[in-house]
Short mmCIF file of C-alpha atoms in Angstrom, two decimals:
data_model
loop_
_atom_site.label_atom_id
_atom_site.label_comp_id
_atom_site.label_asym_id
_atom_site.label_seq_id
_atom_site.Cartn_x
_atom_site.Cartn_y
_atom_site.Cartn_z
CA UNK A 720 204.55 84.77 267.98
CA UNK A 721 204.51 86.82 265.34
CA UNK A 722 202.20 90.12 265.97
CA UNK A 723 199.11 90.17 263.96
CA UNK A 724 197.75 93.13 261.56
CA UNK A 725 194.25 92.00 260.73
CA UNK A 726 192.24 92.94 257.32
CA UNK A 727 188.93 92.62 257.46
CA UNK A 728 186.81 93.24 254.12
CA UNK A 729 184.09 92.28 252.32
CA UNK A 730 182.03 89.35 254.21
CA UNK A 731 178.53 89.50 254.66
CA UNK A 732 176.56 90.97 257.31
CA UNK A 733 178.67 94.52 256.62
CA UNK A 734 176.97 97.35 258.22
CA UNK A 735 175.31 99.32 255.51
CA UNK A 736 174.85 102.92 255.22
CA UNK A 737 171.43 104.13 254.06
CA UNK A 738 170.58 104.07 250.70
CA UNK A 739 170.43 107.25 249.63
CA UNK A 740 173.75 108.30 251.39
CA UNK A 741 174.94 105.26 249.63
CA UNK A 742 173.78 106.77 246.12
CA UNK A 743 174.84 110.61 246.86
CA UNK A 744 178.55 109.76 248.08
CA UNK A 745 178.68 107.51 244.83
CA UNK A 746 178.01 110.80 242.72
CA UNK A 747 179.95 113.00 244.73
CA UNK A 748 182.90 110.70 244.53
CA UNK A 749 183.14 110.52 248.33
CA UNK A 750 182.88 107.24 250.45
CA UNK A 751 180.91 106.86 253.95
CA UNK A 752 183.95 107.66 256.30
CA UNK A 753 185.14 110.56 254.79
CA UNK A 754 184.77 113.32 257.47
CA UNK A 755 183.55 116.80 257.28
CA UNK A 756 185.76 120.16 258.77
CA UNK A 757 184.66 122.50 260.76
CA UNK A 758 184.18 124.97 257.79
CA UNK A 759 181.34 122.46 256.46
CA UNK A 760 184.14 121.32 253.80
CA UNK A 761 184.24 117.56 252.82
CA UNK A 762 187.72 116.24 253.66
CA UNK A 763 189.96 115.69 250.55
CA UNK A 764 191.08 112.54 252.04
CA UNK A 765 188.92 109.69 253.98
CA UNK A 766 189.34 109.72 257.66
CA UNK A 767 189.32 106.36 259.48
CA UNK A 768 187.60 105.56 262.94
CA UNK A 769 190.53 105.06 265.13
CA UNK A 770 190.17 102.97 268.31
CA UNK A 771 192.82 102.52 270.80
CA UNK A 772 192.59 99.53 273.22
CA UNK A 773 194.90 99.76 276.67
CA UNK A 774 194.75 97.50 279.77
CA UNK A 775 197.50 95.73 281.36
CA UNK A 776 199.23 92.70 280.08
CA UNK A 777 196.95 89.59 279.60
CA UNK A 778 194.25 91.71 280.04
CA UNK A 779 192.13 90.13 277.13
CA UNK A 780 192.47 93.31 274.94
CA UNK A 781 193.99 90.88 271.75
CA UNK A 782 191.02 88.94 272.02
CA UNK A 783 188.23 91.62 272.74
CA UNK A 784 190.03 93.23 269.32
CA UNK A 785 189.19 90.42 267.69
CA UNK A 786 185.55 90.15 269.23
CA UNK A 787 184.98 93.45 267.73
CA UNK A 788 186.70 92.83 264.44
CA UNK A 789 184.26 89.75 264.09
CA UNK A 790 180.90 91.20 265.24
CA UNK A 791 182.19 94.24 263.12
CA UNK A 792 182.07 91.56 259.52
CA UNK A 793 182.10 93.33 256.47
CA UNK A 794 183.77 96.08 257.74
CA UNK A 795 187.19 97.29 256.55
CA UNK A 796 189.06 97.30 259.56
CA UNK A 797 193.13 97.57 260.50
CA UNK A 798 193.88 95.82 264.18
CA UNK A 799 197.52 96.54 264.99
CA UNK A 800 199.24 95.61 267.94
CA UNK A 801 201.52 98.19 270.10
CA UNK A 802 203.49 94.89 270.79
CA UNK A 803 205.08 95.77 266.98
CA UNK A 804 206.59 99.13 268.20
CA UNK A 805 208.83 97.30 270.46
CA UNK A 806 212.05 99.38 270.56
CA UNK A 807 215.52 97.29 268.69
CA UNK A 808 217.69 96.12 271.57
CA UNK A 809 221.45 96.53 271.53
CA UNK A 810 224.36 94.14 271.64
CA UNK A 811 224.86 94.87 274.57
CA UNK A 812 220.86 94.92 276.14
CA UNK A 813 220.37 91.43 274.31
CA UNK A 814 223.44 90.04 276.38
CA UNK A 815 221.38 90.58 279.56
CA UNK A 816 217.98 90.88 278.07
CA UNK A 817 216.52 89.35 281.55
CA UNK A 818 216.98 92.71 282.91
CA UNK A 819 214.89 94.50 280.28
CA UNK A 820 211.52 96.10 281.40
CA UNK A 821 209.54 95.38 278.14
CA UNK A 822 206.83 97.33 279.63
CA UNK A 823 208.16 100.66 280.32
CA UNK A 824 206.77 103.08 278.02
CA UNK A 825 211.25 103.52 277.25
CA UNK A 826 210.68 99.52 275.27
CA UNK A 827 208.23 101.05 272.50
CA UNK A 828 209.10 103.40 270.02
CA UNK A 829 205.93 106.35 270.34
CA UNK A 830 207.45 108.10 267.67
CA UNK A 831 206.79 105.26 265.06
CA UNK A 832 203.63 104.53 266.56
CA UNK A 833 202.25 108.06 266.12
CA UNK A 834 203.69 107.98 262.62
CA UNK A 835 201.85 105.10 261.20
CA UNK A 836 198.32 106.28 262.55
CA UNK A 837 199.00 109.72 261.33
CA UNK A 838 199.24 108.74 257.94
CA UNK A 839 196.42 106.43 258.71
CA UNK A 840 194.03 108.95 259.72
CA UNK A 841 195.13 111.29 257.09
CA UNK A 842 194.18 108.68 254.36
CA UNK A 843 197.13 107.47 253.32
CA UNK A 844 197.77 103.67 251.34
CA UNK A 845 200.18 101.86 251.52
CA UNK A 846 201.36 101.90 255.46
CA UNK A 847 203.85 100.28 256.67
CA UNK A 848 203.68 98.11 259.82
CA UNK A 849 206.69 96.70 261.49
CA UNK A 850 206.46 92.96 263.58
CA UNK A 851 208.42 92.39 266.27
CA UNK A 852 209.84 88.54 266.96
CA UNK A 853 209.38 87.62 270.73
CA UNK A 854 211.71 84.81 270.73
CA UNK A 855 214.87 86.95 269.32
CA UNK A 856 213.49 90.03 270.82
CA UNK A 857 214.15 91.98 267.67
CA UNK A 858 212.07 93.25 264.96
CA UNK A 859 211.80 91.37 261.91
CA UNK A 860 213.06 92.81 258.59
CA UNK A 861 211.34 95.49 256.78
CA UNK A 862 210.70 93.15 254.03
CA UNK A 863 208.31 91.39 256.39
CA UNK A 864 206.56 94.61 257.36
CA UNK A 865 202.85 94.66 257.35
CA UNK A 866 201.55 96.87 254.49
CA UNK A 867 197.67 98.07 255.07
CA UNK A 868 196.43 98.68 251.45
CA UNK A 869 193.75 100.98 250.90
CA UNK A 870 192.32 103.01 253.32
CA UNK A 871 190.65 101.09 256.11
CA UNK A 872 187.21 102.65 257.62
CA UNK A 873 188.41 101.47 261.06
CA UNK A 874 191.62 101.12 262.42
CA UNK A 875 191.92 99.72 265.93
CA UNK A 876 195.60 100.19 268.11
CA UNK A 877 196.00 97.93 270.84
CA UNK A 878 198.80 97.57 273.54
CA UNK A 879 199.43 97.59 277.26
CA UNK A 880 200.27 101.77 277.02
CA UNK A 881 198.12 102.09 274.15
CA UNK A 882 196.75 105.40 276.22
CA UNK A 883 200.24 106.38 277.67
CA UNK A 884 201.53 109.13 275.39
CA UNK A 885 198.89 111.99 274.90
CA UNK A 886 200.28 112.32 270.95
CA UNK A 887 198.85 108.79 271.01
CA UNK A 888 195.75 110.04 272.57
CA UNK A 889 194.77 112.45 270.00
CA UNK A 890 194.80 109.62 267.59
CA UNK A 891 191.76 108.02 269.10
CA UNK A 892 188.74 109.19 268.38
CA UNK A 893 187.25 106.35 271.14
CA UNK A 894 189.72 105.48 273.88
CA UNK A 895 189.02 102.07 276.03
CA UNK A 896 190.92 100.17 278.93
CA UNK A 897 190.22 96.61 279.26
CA UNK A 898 190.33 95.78 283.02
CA UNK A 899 190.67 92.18 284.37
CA UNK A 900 191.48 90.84 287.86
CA UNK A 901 195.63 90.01 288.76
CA UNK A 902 195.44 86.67 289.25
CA UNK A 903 193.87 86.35 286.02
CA UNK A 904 196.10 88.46 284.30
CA UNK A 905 199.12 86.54 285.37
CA UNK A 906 197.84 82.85 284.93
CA UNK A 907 197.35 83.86 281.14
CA UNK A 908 200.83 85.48 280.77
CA UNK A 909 202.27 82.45 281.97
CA UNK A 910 200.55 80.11 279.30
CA UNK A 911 201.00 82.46 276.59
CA UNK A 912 204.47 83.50 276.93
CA UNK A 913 205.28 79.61 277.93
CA UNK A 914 203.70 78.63 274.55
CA UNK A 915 204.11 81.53 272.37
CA UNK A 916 207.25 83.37 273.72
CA UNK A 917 209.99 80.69 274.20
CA UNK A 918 209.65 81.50 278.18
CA UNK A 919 210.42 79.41 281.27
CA UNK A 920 208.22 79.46 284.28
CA UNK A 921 210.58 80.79 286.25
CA UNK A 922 211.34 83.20 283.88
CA UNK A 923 207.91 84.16 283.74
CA UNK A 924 207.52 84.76 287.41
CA UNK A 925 210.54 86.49 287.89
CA UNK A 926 209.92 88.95 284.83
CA UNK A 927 206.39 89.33 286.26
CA UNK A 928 207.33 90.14 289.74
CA UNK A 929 210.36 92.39 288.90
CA UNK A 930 208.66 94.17 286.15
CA UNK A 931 205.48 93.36 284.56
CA UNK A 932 203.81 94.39 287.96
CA UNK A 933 205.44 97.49 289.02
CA UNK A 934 204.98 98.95 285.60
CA UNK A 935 201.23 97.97 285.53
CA UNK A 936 200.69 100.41 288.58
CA UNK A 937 203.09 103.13 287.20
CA UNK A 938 202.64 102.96 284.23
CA UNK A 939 199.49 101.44 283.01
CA UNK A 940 196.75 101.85 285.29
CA UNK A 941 196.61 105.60 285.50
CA UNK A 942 196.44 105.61 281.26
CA UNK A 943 192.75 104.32 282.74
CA UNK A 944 191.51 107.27 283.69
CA UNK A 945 192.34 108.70 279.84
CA UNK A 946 189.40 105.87 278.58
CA UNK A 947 185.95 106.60 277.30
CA UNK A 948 185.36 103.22 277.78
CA UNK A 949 186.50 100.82 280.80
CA UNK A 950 185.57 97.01 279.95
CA UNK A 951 185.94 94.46 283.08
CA UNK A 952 187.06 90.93 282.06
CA UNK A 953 187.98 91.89 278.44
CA UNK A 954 186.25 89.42 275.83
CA UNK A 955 184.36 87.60 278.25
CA UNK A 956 181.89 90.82 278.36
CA UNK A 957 179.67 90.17 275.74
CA UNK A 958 177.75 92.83 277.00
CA UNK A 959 180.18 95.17 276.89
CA UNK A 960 181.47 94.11 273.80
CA UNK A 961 177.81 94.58 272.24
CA UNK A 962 177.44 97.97 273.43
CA UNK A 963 181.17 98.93 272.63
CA UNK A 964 180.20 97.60 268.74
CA UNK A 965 177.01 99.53 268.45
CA UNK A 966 178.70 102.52 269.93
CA UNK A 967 180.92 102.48 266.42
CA UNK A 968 178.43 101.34 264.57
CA UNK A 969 177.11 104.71 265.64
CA UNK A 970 179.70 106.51 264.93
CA UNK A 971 180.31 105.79 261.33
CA UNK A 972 177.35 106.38 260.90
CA UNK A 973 177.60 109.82 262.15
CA UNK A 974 180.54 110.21 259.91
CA UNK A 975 178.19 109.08 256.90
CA UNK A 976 175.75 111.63 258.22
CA UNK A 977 178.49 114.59 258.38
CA UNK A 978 179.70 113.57 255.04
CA UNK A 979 176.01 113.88 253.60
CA UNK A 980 175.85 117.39 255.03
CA UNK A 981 178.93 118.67 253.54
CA UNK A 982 178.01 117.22 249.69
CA UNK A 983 178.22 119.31 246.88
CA UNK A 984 174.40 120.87 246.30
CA UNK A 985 174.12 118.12 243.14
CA UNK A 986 174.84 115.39 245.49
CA UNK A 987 172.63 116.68 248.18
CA UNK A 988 170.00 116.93 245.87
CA UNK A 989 170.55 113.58 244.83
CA UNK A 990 170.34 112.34 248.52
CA UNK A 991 167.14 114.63 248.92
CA UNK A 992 165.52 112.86 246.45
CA UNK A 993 166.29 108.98 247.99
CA UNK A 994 164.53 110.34 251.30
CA UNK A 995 161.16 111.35 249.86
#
């Protein structure tokens, strides 16, 4: 399975900023999600709203991405998997690759991950994402990197230790774990990495029991108590899942708001006007 990077932009529906924020960014030269600093100054570069997404494996935080990607239509949104990060195994690893703990935080490369939303947050076109193959448990070529053109207005990072490293952390300006029960958990890792992964059953189990589970408790569960947001049973929680997209709703449109505030007084003017 080949890990996805989804685009989202320009389908109907979009949340729309008001009107006359609309009109003064347009003069000013400076879209919705640029931010402000603390100086009042308008950014020289557009800042992104940067979600990350942790909860252990099977834990429905793929699909509650894409929940929010498609309640969020219209949007311009990045989703990129941690599962791409996955650290290149050596000769000598891939000879006995069953002995591999693939969800250590040692398996992902933090360094690369912190890189890539770095530049995303500053502004920057033109990323590069990596993929990762499951089946030859290497990453692909860099010819068959993702490349995010543009500058997305919201970038969401998911993965099992999304929350694990604090530089990771600071990247996220909402963080959320998606909780589901065990049994749950490991009924859908079974299926998917049967289907998508080229596992056995055995395999499965044996991976699971020797290290998917002891990592979830070391590893993974405490990043939960680094979350804004905790979300039981992942996509099924349409509740959730509302609240969690009107939550960013809201906050872009506090970034549009901070961005009117810090428009040159021509702009602001022109902003004045639309409201009376």
């Amino acid at each position: 399975m080949v890990p996805r990077v989804l685009c989202v932009a320009g389908l109907a529906g979009a949340l729309q900023t008001p009107s006359f924020y609309r009109e003064a960014a347009k003069r000013a030269g400076t879209p919705a999600f640029y931010g402000a600093s603390t100086d009042g100054r308008v950014l020289d570069e557009p800042r992104p709203l940067i979600i990350g997404v942790a909860g252990g494996t099977a834990s429905g935080k793929t699909a509650l991405t894409e929940r929010v990607v498609e309640q969020l239509n219209g949007e311009d949104i990045v989703s990129i998997t941690q599962d791409s990060f996955y650290r290149d195994l050596s000769d000598g690893q891939l000879a006995r690759v069953a002995d591999i703990n693939f969800d250590a935080p040692a398996a992902f490369d933090f360094d690369h991950c912190v890189d890539v939303l770095a530049r995303l947050r500053r502004g920057e076109a033109g990323v590069r994402v990596p993929t990762y193959d499951f089946v030859a448990n290497a990453r692909r070529p860099a010819r068959e990197d993702v490349v995010v053109g543009g500058v997305p207005r919201i970038v969401v990072f998911e993965g099992i230790l999304a929350l694990w490293d604090a530089r990771l952390r600071d990247q996220f300006d909402i963080k959320i774990f998606v909780d589901a029960d065990p049994d749950v958990r490991l009924a859908r890792r079974i299926k998917r990495d049967i289907a998508c992964r080229g596992r056995d059953l055995d395999g499965v189990l044996a991976q699971y029991m020797t290290f998917v589970k002891p990592a979830f408790d070391e590893f993974i569960l405490p990043t939960k108590a680094h979350a804004d947001v905790v979300i039981p049973r992942g996509a099924e929680n349409a509740v959730a899942i509302d609240l969690l997209v009107r939550g960013i709703r809201e906050r872009t449109m506090e970034r549009a708001a901070l961005g009117v505030a810090a428009l040159e007084p021509r702009a602001r003017s022109a902003a004045d006007a639309f409201l009376v």
